Coordinates of C-alpha atoms in Angstrom, one line a residue:
X3 CA -12.7 17.9 -18.4
X4 CA -9.3 18.0 -16.8
X5 CA -8.9 15.8 -13.7
X6 CA -5.7 16.0 -11.5
X7 CA -3.5 16.7 -14.5
X8 CA -5.0 13.7 -16.4
X9 CA -7.1 14.6 -19.5
X10 CA -10.5 12.9 -19.5
X11 CA -12.3 12.1 -22.6
X12 CA -15.7 13.6 -22.9
X13 CA -18.7 11.3 -22.4
X14 CA -22.4 11.7 -22.6
X15 CA -24.4 11.7 -19.4
X16 CA -28.0 10.6 -19.6
X17 CA -29.1 13.5 -17.5
X18 CA -31.0 16.7 -18.5
X19 CA -28.4 18.9 -16.9
X20 CA -24.9 20.1 -17.7
X21 CA -22.3 18.7 -15.2
X22 CA -18.6 19.4 -14.6
X23 CA -16.3 16.8 -13.0
X24 CA -13.3 18.5 -11.5
X25 CA -11.1 18.9 -8.4
X26 CA -12.4 20.5 -5.3
X27 CA -11.6 24.2 -5.0
X28 CA -12.1 27.0 -2.4
X29 CA -15.3 28.3 -4.0
X30 CA -17.1 25.0 -3.3
X31 CA -17.5 26.2 0.3
X32 CA -20.4 28.3 -1.2
X33 CA -21.6 25.6 -3.5
X34 CA -23.0 23.4 -0.6
X35 CA -20.0 21.0 -0.5
X36 CA -20.2 20.6 3.2
X37 CA -24.0 20.2 3.1
X38 CA -23.4 17.4 0.6
X39 CA -20.9 15.6 2.9
X40 CA -23.5 15.9 5.6
X41 CA -25.6 13.5 3.6
X42 CA -22.9 10.9 4.2
X43 CA -21.7 11.4 7.7
X44 CA -21.2 14.0 10.5
X45 CA -19.4 17.1 9.4
X46 CA -19.7 19.5 12.3
X47 CA -18.9 23.2 12.3
X48 CA -16.3 24.1 9.6
X49 CA -15.6 27.8 9.3
X50 CA -14.4 29.1 5.9
X51 CA -10.9 29.7 7.2
X52 CA -10.6 26.1 8.4
X53 CA -12.0 24.8 5.1
X54 CA -9.5 26.8 3.1
X55 CA -6.5 25.7 5.2
X56 CA -7.6 22.0 5.0
X57 CA -8.0 22.3 1.3
X58 CA -4.5 23.7 0.9
X59 CA -3.2 20.7 2.9
X60 CA -5.0 18.3 0.6
X61 CA -3.9 20.0 -2.6
X62 CA -0.3 20.0 -1.4
X63 CA -0.3 16.2 -1.2
X64 CA 0.5 14.2 -4.4
X65 CA -1.2 11.2 -2.8
X66 CA -4.7 12.6 -2.4
X67 CA -7.3 13.7 -5.1
X68 CA -10.7 15.0 -4.1
X69 CA -13.2 15.5 -7.0
X70 CA -16.6 17.0 -7.2
X71 CA -19.4 17.1 -9.7
X72 CA -20.9 20.5 -10.2
X73 CA -24.3 21.3 -11.7
X74 CA -23.3 24.3 -13.6
X75 CA -26.7 25.2 -14.9
X76 CA -28.4 25.7 -11.5
X77 CA -29.6 29.2 -10.8
X78 CA -29.0 31.6 -9.0
X79 CA -25.8 29.7 -8.3
X80 CA -24.2 26.4 -9.3
X81 CA -24.0 23.6 -6.7
X82 CA -21.8 20.6 -5.9
X83 CA -24.0 17.5 -6.3
X84 CA -21.4 14.7 -5.9
X85 CA -17.9 14.1 -4.5
X86 CA -15.3 11.5 -3.9
X87 CA -11.7 11.1 -2.7
X88 CA -8.9 8.9 -3.8
X89 CA -6.1 8.5 -1.3
X90 CA -2.9 6.7 -2.5
X91 CA -0.9 4.9 0.2
X92 CA 2.8 4.2 -0.6
X93 CA 3.7 0.7 0.7
X94 CA 6.6 -1.7 1.0
X95 CA 4.6 -4.8 0.1
X96 CA 4.0 -5.7 -3.6
X97 CA 7.5 -4.4 -4.5
X98 CA 6.9 -1.0 -3.0
X99 CA 3.5 -0.7 -4.6
X100 CA 0.7 1.8 -4.1
X101 CA -2.7 1.0 -2.6
X102 CA -5.6 3.3 -3.4
X103 CA -8.3 4.1 -0.8
X104 CA -11.7 5.4 -2.0
X105 CA -13.3 7.7 0.6
X106 CA -16.1 10.1 1.1
X107 CA -18.2 9.1 -1.9
X108 CA -21.6 10.7 -1.9
X109 CA -24.2 11.8 -4.5
X110 CA -26.9 14.3 -3.6
X111 CA -30.3 12.8 -2.8
X112 CA -31.9 14.6 -5.8
X113 CA -29.4 13.0 -8.3
X114 CA -29.2 9.4 -7.1
X115 CA -30.2 6.5 -9.3
X116 CA -28.9 8.3 -12.4
X117 CA -25.5 6.4 -12.7
X118 CA -23.7 9.6 -11.7
X119 CA -21.9 8.0 -8.8
X120 CA -20.8 5.1 -11.0
X121 CA -19.2 7.5 -13.5
X122 CA -17.4 9.4 -10.8
X123 CA -16.1 6.2 -9.2
X124 CA -14.9 5.0 -12.6
X125 CA -12.9 8.2 -13.0
X126 CA -11.3 7.8 -9.6
X127 CA -10.3 4.2 -10.5
X128 CA -8.8 5.5 -13.7
X129 CA -6.8 8.0 -11.6
X130 CA -5.6 5.2 -9.3
X131 CA -4.4 3.2 -12.3
X132 CA -2.5 6.2 -13.6
X133 CA -0.8 6.6 -10.3
X134 CA 0.3 3.0 -10.3
X135 CA -2.0 1.5 -7.7
X136 CA -2.2 -2.3 -7.7
X137 CA -5.6 -2.2 -6.0
X138 CA -8.2 0.2 -4.6
X139 CA -10.1 -0.6 -1.4
X140 CA -13.0 1.0 0.5
X141 CA -15.4 0.7 3.4
X142 CA -19.1 0.9 2.9
X143 CA -22.4 0.2 4.5
X144 CA -24.1 -3.1 3.6
X145 CA -26.8 -1.5 1.6
X146 CA -24.1 0.0 -0.7
X147 CA -22.4 -3.3 -1.5
X148 CA -24.5 -3.7 -4.7
X149 CA -23.5 -0.3 -6.0
X150 CA -19.8 -0.9 -5.5
X151 CA -20.1 -4.4 -6.9
X152 CA -21.4 -2.8 -10.1
X153 CA -18.3 -0.6 -10.1
X154 CA -16.0 -3.7 -10.1
X155 CA -15.4 -4.1 -6.3
X156 CA -15.6 -7.4 -4.5
X157 CA -16.4 -8.2 -0.9
X158 CA -13.2 -9.2 0.9
X159 CA -12.3 -9.7 4.6
X160 CA -13.9 -7.4 7.2
X161 CA -13.8 -3.8 8.2
X162 CA -13.0 -2.7 11.7
X163 CA -12.8 0.7 13.3
X164 CA -11.5 2.3 16.5
X165 CA -13.1 5.6 17.3
X166 CA -11.6 8.0 19.9
X167 CA -14.0 9.6 22.3
X168 CA -11.9 12.8 22.5
X169 CA -9.8 14.3 19.8
X170 CA -6.4 15.3 21.2
X171 CA -5.7 18.1 18.8
X172 CA -8.1 20.0 16.5
X173 CA -5.6 22.3 15.1
X174 CA -6.3 23.5 11.6
X175 CA -2.6 23.2 10.7
X176 CA -0.9 19.8 10.5
X177 CA 2.6 19.9 11.9
X178 CA 4.4 17.4 9.6
X179 CA 7.8 17.8 11.2
X180 CA 6.3 17.2 14.7
X181 CA 4.3 14.2 13.5
X182 CA 7.5 12.5 12.1
X183 CA 9.7 13.3 15.1
X184 CA 8.1 10.8 17.5
X185 CA 10.2 9.6 20.4
X186 CA 11.0 5.9 20.8
X187 CA 8.7 4.0 23.3
X188 CA 10.1 1.3 25.5
X189 CA 7.9 -1.8 25.6
X190 CA 10.0 -3.6 28.3
X191 CA 12.2 -6.7 27.9
X192 CA 14.6 -4.8 25.6
X193 CA 11.9 -4.0 23.1
X194 CA 11.5 -0.5 21.7
X195 CA 8.8 0.8 19.4
X196 CA 10.4 3.3 17.0
X197 CA 9.8 5.0 13.6
X198 CA 10.9 3.0 10.6
X199 CA 14.5 3.7 9.5
X200 CA 16.6 2.9 6.5
X201 CA 18.8 0.5 8.4
X202 CA 15.7 -1.7 9.2
X203 CA 16.1 -3.0 5.7
X204 CA 19.0 -5.2 7.0
X205 CA 17.2 -6.0 10.3
X206 CA 14.5 -8.4 9.0
X207 CA 11.8 -5.8 8.1
X208 CA 11.0 -7.2 4.7
X209 CA 11.0 -10.8 6.1
X210 CA 8.5 -9.7 8.7
X211 CA 6.2 -8.3 6.0
X212 CA 6.3 -11.6 4.1
X213 CA 4.5 -13.2 7.1
X214 CA 1.6 -10.9 6.2
X215 CA 1.4 -10.8 2.4
X216 CA 3.4 -10.7 -0.9
X217 CA 6.4 -8.5 -0.8
X218 CA 8.3 -9.3 -3.9
X219 CA 11.8 -8.3 -4.8
X220 CA 13.0 -5.1 -3.0
X221 CA 16.3 -3.3 -3.2
X222 CA 17.6 -0.9 -0.6
X223 CA 17.3 1.9 -3.1
X224 CA 13.5 1.3 -3.5

């Protein structure tokens, strides 16, 4: 196998099928990838064109890896039977460390209970270590706590969500330049909310972060 540029050593699966662990590609649209995601959460209508544009956006990011497990022996066509995503977040805390987020992990109903999910999660954790992450975190339903505990995770703190009733923009193309060029927002009393700038290094930014967690030694070049 080859996984995100990292060679994976072969291992024996205790399954009577031939499987391939690899990165998501455009052909997976026809291999029931979206149907598989539908076993995890709401997917909605995703035309092929939208799927391919979103895939290119993901592949262009060095901080996101989405893998699938393909049952290559299925006839008349192979099928994606498991998937998972590792998203790497560059941070300033922990000496400009990287935090991994495990997302969208699901195994097809027909293949659960065969340790396939555990093997896939293990490979994603290996990838996180290769990319220098100091930890990997995830959100899961309570009935999945036992599974992730067996993968090395521990219950810590609490998860909270804020869902928006209406999505402002459903454009297939993400405008990176527009997303970064956000105007300053006045909060009153001489307070302004603004995007982080390099000169904030000398304006107490790292000291503020130390009120939250470990920051460590940072230089302006980092």
